[in-house]
Backbone as numpy.savetxt, mean C-alpha at the origin, in Angstrom:
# Nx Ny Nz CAx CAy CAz Cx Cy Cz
-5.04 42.49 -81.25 -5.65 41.31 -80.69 -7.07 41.26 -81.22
-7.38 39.99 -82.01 -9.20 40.05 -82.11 -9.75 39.68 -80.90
-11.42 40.22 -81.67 -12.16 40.37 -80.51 -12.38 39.10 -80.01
-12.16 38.09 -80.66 -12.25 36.23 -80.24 -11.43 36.13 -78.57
-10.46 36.64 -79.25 -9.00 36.61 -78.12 -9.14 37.54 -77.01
-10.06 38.69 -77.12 -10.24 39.79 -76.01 -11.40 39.15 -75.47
-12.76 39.02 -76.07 -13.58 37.97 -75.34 -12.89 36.86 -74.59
-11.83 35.86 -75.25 -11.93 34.81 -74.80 -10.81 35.15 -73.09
-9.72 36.12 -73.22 -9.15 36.74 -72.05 -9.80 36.98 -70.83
-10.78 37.84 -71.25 -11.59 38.65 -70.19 -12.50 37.96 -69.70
-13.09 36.67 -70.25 -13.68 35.33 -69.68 -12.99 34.55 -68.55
-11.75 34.42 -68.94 -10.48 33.51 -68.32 -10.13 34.34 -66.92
-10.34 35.61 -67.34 -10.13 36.93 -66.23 -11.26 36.49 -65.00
-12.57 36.99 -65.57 -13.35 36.96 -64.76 -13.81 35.38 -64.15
-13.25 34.33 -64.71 -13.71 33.01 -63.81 -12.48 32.94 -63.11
-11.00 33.50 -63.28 -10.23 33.14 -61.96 -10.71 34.46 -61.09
-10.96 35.29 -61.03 -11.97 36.21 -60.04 -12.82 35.80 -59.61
-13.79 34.99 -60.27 -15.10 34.49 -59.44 -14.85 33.42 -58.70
-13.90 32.06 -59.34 -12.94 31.26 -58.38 -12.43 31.75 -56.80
-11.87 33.07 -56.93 -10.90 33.60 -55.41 -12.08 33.83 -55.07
-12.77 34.56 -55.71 -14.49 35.20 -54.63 -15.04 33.62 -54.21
-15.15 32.68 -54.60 -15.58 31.70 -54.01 -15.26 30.90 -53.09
-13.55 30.91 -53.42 -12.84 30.18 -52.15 -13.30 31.19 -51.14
-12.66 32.73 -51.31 -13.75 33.55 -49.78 -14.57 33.51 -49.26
-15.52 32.78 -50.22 -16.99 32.78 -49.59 -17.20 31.56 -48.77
-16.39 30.69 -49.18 -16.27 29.41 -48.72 -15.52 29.15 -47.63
-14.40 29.80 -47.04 -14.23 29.84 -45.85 -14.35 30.85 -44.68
-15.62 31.46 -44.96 -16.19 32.56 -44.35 -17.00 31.83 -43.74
-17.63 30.71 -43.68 -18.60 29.54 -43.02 -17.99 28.38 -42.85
-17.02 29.03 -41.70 -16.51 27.20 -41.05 -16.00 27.64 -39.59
-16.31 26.98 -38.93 -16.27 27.05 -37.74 -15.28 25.12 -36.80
-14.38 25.97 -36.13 -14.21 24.41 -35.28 -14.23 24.30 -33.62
-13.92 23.48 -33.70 -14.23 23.43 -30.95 -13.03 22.25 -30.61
-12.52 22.38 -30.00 -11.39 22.12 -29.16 -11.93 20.89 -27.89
-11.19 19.86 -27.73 -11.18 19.43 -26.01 -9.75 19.18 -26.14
-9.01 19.96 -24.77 -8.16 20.08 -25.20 -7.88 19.35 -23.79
-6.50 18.84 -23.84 -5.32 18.42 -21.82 -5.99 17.65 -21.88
-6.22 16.05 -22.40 -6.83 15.14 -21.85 -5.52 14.60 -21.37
-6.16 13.68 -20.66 -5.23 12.69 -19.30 -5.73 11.28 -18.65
-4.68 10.52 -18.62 -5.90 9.23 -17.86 -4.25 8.85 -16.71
-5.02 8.15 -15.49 -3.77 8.32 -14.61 -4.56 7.08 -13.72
-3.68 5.59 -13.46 -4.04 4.88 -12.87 -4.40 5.01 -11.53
-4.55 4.78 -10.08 -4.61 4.97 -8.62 -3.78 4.56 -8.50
-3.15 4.75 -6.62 -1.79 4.02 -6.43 -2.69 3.01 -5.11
-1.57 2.00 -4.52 -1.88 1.25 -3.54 -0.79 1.38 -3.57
-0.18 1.83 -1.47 0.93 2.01 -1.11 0.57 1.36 0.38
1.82 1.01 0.91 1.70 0.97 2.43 2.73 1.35 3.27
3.09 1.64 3.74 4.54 2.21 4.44 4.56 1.81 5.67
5.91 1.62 6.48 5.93 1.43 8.27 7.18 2.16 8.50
6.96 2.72 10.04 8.00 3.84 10.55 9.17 2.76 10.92
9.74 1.55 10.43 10.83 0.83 11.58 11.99 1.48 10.33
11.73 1.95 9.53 13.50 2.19 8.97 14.49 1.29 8.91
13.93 0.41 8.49 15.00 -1.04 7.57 14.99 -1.51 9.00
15.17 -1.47 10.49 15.12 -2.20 11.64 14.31 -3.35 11.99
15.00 -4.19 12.76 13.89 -5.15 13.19 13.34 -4.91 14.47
11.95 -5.35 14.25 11.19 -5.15 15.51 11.47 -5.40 17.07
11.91 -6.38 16.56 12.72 -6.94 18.29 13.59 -7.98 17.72
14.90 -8.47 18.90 16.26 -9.26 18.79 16.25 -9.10 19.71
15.73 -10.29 20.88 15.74 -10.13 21.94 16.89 -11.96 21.96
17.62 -11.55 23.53 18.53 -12.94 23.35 18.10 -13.67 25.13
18.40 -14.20 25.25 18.63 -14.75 26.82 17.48 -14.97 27.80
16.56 -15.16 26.61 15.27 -14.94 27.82 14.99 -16.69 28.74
14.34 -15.79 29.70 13.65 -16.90 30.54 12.09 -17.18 30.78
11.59 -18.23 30.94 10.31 -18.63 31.05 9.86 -17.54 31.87
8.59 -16.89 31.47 7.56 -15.69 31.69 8.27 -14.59 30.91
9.24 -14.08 30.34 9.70 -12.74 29.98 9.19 -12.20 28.87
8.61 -11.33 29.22 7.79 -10.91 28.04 8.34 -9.58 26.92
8.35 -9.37 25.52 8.91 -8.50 25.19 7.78 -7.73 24.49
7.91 -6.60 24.11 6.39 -6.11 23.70 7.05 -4.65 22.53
6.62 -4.50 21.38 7.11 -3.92 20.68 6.00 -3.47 19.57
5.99 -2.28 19.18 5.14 -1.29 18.26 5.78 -0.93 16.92
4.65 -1.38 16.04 5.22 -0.67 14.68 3.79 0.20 14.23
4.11 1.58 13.42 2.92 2.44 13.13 2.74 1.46 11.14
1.68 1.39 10.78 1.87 1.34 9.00 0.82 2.74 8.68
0.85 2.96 7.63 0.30 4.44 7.40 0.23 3.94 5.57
-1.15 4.26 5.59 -1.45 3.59 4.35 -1.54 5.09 3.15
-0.52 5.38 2.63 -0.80 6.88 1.30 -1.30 6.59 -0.18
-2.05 5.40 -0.20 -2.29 5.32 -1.71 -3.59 5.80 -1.91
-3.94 6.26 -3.30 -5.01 7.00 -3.45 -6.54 6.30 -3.49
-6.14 4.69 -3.49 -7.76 3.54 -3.79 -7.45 3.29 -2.42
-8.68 2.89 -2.74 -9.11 2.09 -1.02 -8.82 1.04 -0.92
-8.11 0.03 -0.29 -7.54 -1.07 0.20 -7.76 -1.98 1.03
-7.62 -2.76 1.28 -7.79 -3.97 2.44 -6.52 -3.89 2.48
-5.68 -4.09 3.77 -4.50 -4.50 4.40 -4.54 -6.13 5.21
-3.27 -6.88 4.55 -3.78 -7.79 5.40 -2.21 -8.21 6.29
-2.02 -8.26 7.22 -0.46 -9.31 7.70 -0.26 -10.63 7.75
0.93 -10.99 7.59 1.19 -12.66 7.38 2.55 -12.38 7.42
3.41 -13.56 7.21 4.36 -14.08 7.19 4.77 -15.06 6.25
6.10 -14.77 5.58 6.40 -15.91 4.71 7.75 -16.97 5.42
7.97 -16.35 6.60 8.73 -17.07 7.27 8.43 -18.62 7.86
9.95 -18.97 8.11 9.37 -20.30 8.96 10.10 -20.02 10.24
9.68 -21.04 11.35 10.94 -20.49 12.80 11.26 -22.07 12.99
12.42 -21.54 13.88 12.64 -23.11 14.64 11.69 -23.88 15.42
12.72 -24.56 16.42 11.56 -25.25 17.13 11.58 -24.12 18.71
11.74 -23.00 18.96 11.40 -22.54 20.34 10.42 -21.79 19.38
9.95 -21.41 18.21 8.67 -20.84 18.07 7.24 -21.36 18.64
7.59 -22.79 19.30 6.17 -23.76 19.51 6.15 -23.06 20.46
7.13 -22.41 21.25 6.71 -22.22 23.09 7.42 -20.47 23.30
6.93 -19.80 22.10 6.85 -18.07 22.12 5.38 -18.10 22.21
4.42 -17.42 23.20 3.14 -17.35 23.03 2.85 -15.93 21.85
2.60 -15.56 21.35 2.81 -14.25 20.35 0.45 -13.96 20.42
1.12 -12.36 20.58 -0.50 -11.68 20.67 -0.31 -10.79 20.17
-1.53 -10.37 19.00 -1.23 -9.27 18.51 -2.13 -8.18 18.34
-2.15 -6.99 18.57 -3.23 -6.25 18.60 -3.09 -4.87 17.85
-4.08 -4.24 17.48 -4.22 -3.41 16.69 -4.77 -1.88 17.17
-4.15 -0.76 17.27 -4.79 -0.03 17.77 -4.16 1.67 17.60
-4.10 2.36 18.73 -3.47 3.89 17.66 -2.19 3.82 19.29
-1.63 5.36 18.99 -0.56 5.81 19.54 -0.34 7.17 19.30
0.69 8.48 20.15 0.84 9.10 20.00 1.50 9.16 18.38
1.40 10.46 18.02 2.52 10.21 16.78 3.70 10.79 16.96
4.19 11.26 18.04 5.71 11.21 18.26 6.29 10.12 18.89
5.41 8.82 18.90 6.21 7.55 19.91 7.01 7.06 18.79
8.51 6.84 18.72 9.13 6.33 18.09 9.29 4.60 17.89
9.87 4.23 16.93 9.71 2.66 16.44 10.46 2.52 17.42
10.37 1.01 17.70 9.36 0.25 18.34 8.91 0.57 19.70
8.79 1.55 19.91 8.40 1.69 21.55 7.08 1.71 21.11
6.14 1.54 22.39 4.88 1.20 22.58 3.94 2.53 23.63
4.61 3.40 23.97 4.08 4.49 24.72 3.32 5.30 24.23
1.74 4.78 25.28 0.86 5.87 24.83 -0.35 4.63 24.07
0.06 3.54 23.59 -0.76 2.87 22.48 -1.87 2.36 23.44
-3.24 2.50 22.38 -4.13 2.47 22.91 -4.83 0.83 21.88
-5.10 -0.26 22.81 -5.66 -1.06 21.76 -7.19 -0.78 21.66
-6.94 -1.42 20.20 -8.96 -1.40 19.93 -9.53 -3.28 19.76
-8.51 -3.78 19.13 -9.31 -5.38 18.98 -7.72 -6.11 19.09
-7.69 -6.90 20.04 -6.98 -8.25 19.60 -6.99 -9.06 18.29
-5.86 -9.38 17.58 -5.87 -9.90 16.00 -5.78 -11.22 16.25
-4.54 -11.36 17.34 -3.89 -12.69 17.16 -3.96 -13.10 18.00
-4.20 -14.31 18.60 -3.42 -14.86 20.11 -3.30 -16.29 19.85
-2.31 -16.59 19.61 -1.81 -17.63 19.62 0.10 -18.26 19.85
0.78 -19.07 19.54 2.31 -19.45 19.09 2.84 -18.28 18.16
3.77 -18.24 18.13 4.72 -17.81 17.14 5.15 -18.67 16.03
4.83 -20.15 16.18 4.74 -21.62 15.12 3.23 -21.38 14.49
2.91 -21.32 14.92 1.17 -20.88 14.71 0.88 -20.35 13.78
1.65 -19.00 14.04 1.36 -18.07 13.00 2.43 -17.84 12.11
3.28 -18.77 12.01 4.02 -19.00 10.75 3.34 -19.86 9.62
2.19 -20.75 10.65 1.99 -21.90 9.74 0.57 -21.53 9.35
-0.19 -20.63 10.12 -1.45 -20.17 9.65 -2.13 -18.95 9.26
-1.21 -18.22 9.03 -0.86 -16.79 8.41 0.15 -16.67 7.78
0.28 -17.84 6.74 1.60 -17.61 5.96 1.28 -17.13 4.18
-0.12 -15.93 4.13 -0.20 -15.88 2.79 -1.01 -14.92 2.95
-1.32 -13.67 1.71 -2.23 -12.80 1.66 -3.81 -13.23 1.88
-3.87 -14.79 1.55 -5.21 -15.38 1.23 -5.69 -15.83 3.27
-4.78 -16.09 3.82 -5.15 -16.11 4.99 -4.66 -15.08 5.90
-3.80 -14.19 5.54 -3.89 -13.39 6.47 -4.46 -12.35 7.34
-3.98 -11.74 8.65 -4.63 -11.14 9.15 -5.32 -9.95 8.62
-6.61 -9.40 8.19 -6.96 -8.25 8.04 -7.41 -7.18 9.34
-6.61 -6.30 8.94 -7.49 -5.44 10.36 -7.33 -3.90 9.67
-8.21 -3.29 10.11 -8.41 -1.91 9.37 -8.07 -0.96 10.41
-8.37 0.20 10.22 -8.45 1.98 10.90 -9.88 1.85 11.96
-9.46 1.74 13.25 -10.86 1.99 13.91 -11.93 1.10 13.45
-13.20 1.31 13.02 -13.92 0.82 13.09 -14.59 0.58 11.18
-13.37 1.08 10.60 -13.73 1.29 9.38 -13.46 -0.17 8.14
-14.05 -0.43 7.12 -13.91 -1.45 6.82 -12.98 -1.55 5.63
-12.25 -0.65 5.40 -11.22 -0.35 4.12 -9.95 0.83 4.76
-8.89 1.12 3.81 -8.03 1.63 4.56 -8.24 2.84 3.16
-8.11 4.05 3.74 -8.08 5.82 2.85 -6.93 6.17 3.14
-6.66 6.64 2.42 -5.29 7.75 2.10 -4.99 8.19 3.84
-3.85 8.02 3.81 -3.51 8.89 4.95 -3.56 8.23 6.57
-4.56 7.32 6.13 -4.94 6.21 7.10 -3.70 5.30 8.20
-4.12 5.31 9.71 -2.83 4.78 10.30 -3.71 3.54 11.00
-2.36 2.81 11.53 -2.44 1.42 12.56 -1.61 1.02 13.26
-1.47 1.12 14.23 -0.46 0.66 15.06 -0.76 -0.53 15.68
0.64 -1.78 14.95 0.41 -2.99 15.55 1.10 -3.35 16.91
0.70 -3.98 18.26 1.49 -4.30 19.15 1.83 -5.55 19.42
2.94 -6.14 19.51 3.46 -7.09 19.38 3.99 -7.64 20.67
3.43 -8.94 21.45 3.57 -9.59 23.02 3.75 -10.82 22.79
5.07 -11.15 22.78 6.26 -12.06 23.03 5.90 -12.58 24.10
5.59 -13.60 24.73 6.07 -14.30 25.77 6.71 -15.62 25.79
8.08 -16.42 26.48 8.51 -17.47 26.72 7.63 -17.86 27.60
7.07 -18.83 26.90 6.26 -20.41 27.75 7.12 -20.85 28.77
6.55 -20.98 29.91 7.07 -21.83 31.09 7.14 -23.20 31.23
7.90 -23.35 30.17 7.98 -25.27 29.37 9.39 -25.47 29.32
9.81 -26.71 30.20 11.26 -27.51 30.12 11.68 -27.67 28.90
10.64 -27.56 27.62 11.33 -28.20 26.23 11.34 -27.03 25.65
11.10 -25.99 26.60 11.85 -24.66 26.14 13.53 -24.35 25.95
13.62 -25.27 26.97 15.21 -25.12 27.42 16.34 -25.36 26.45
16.94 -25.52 26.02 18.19 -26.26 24.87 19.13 -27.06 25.84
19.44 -26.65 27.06 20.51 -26.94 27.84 21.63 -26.61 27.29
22.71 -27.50 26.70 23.94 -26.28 26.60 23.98 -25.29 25.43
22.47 -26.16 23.89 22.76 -25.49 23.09 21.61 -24.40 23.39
21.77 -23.14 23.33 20.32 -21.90 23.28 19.12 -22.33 22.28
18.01 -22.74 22.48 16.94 -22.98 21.80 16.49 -21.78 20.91
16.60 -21.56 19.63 16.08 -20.49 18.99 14.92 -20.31 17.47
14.17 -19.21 17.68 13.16 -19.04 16.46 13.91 -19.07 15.31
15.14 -18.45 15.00 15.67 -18.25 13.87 14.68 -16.48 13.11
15.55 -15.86 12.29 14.48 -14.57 11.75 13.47 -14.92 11.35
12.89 -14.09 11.68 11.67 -14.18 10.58 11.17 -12.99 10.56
9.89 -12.61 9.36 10.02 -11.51 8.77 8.15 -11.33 9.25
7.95 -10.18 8.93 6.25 -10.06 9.48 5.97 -9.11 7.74
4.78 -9.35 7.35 4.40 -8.36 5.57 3.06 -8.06 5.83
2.92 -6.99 5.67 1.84 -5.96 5.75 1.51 -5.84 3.84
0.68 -6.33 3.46 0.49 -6.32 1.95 -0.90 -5.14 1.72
-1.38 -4.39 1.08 -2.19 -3.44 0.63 -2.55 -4.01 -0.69
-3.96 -4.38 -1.49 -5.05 -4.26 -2.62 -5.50 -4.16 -2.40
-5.84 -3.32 -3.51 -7.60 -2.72 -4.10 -8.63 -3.23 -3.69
-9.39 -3.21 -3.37 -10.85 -3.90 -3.46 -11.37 -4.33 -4.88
């Protein structure tokens, strides 16, 4: 081999050697940092009531003064804070003009079962008016009733209310049907929960 060719080898030698020594040197100074488990998770708005698909009252045969009176708990578990409001999307017949309906808001043991009323303690009257009344003036989230927890002005996790519900037949002749029974027809009561 000439010395052209042994020079020119041992050149070729030593720059892929100084090459690997450089890539080494070169990642001997690097450094990196981590954020690691990110997560994003909306809030909930929930509202719940203890009646278990039941209706509040189905009361039949009544007579002028009879009053029926019935409790539901709602228990608010969502994680934002809420306004609760009640209404109705129902309509009733015509003996809804002469049901006096009152409604009030307040607590209870927590072993009193749906719909009994034992033990309930009110804090504010909501409603007092017809049972026509408040089909026709609480029939939307935008007018309905708001009422909160005690004295508080939003509803928290965990948060309860017990509504009481006072039926009375009006002592009115055009209560009567005579042979046919004068009746409300169903209707439904909605407890709605948003955000602030």
């Amino acid at each position: 081999m000439s010395k052209f060719r042994k020079t020119l080898v041992t050149l070729l030698v030593l720059g892929v050697v100084g090459t690997l020594a450089g890539v080494g040197t070169f990642s001997a100074f690097s450094s990196t940092t981590d954020n690691t488990g990110n997560t994003f998770a909306a809030g909930t708005v929930y509202i719940g009531d203890n009646d278990a698909g039941s209706a509040m009252y189905n009361v039949t045969n009544q007579k002028p003064g009879d009053v029926t009176t019935k409790c539901i708990r709602l228990t608010y578990t969502g994680s934002l804070a809420a306004d609760v409001k009640l209404y109705t999307s129902s309509t009733v017949n015509a003996l809804g003009t002469y049901v006096d309906l009152s409604i009030d808001k307040g607590t209870m043991p927590g072993g009193t079962t749906f719909p009994n009323c034992t033990g309930f303690v009110s804090e504010a009257n909501v409603f007092s008016n017809t049972l026509a009344n408040f089909t026709t003036s609480k029939n939307s989230y935008a007018n309905g009733i708001a009422a909160f927890p005690g004295v508080q002005t939003q509803w928290n996790q965990n948060d309860t209310v017990v509504y009481r519900f006072t039926l009375t037949l009006q002592n009115n002749a055009a209560a009567n049907g005579g042979a046919v029974a004068l009746t409300t027809g169903a209707h439904d009561f909605t407890w709605e929960a948003r955000n602030q």
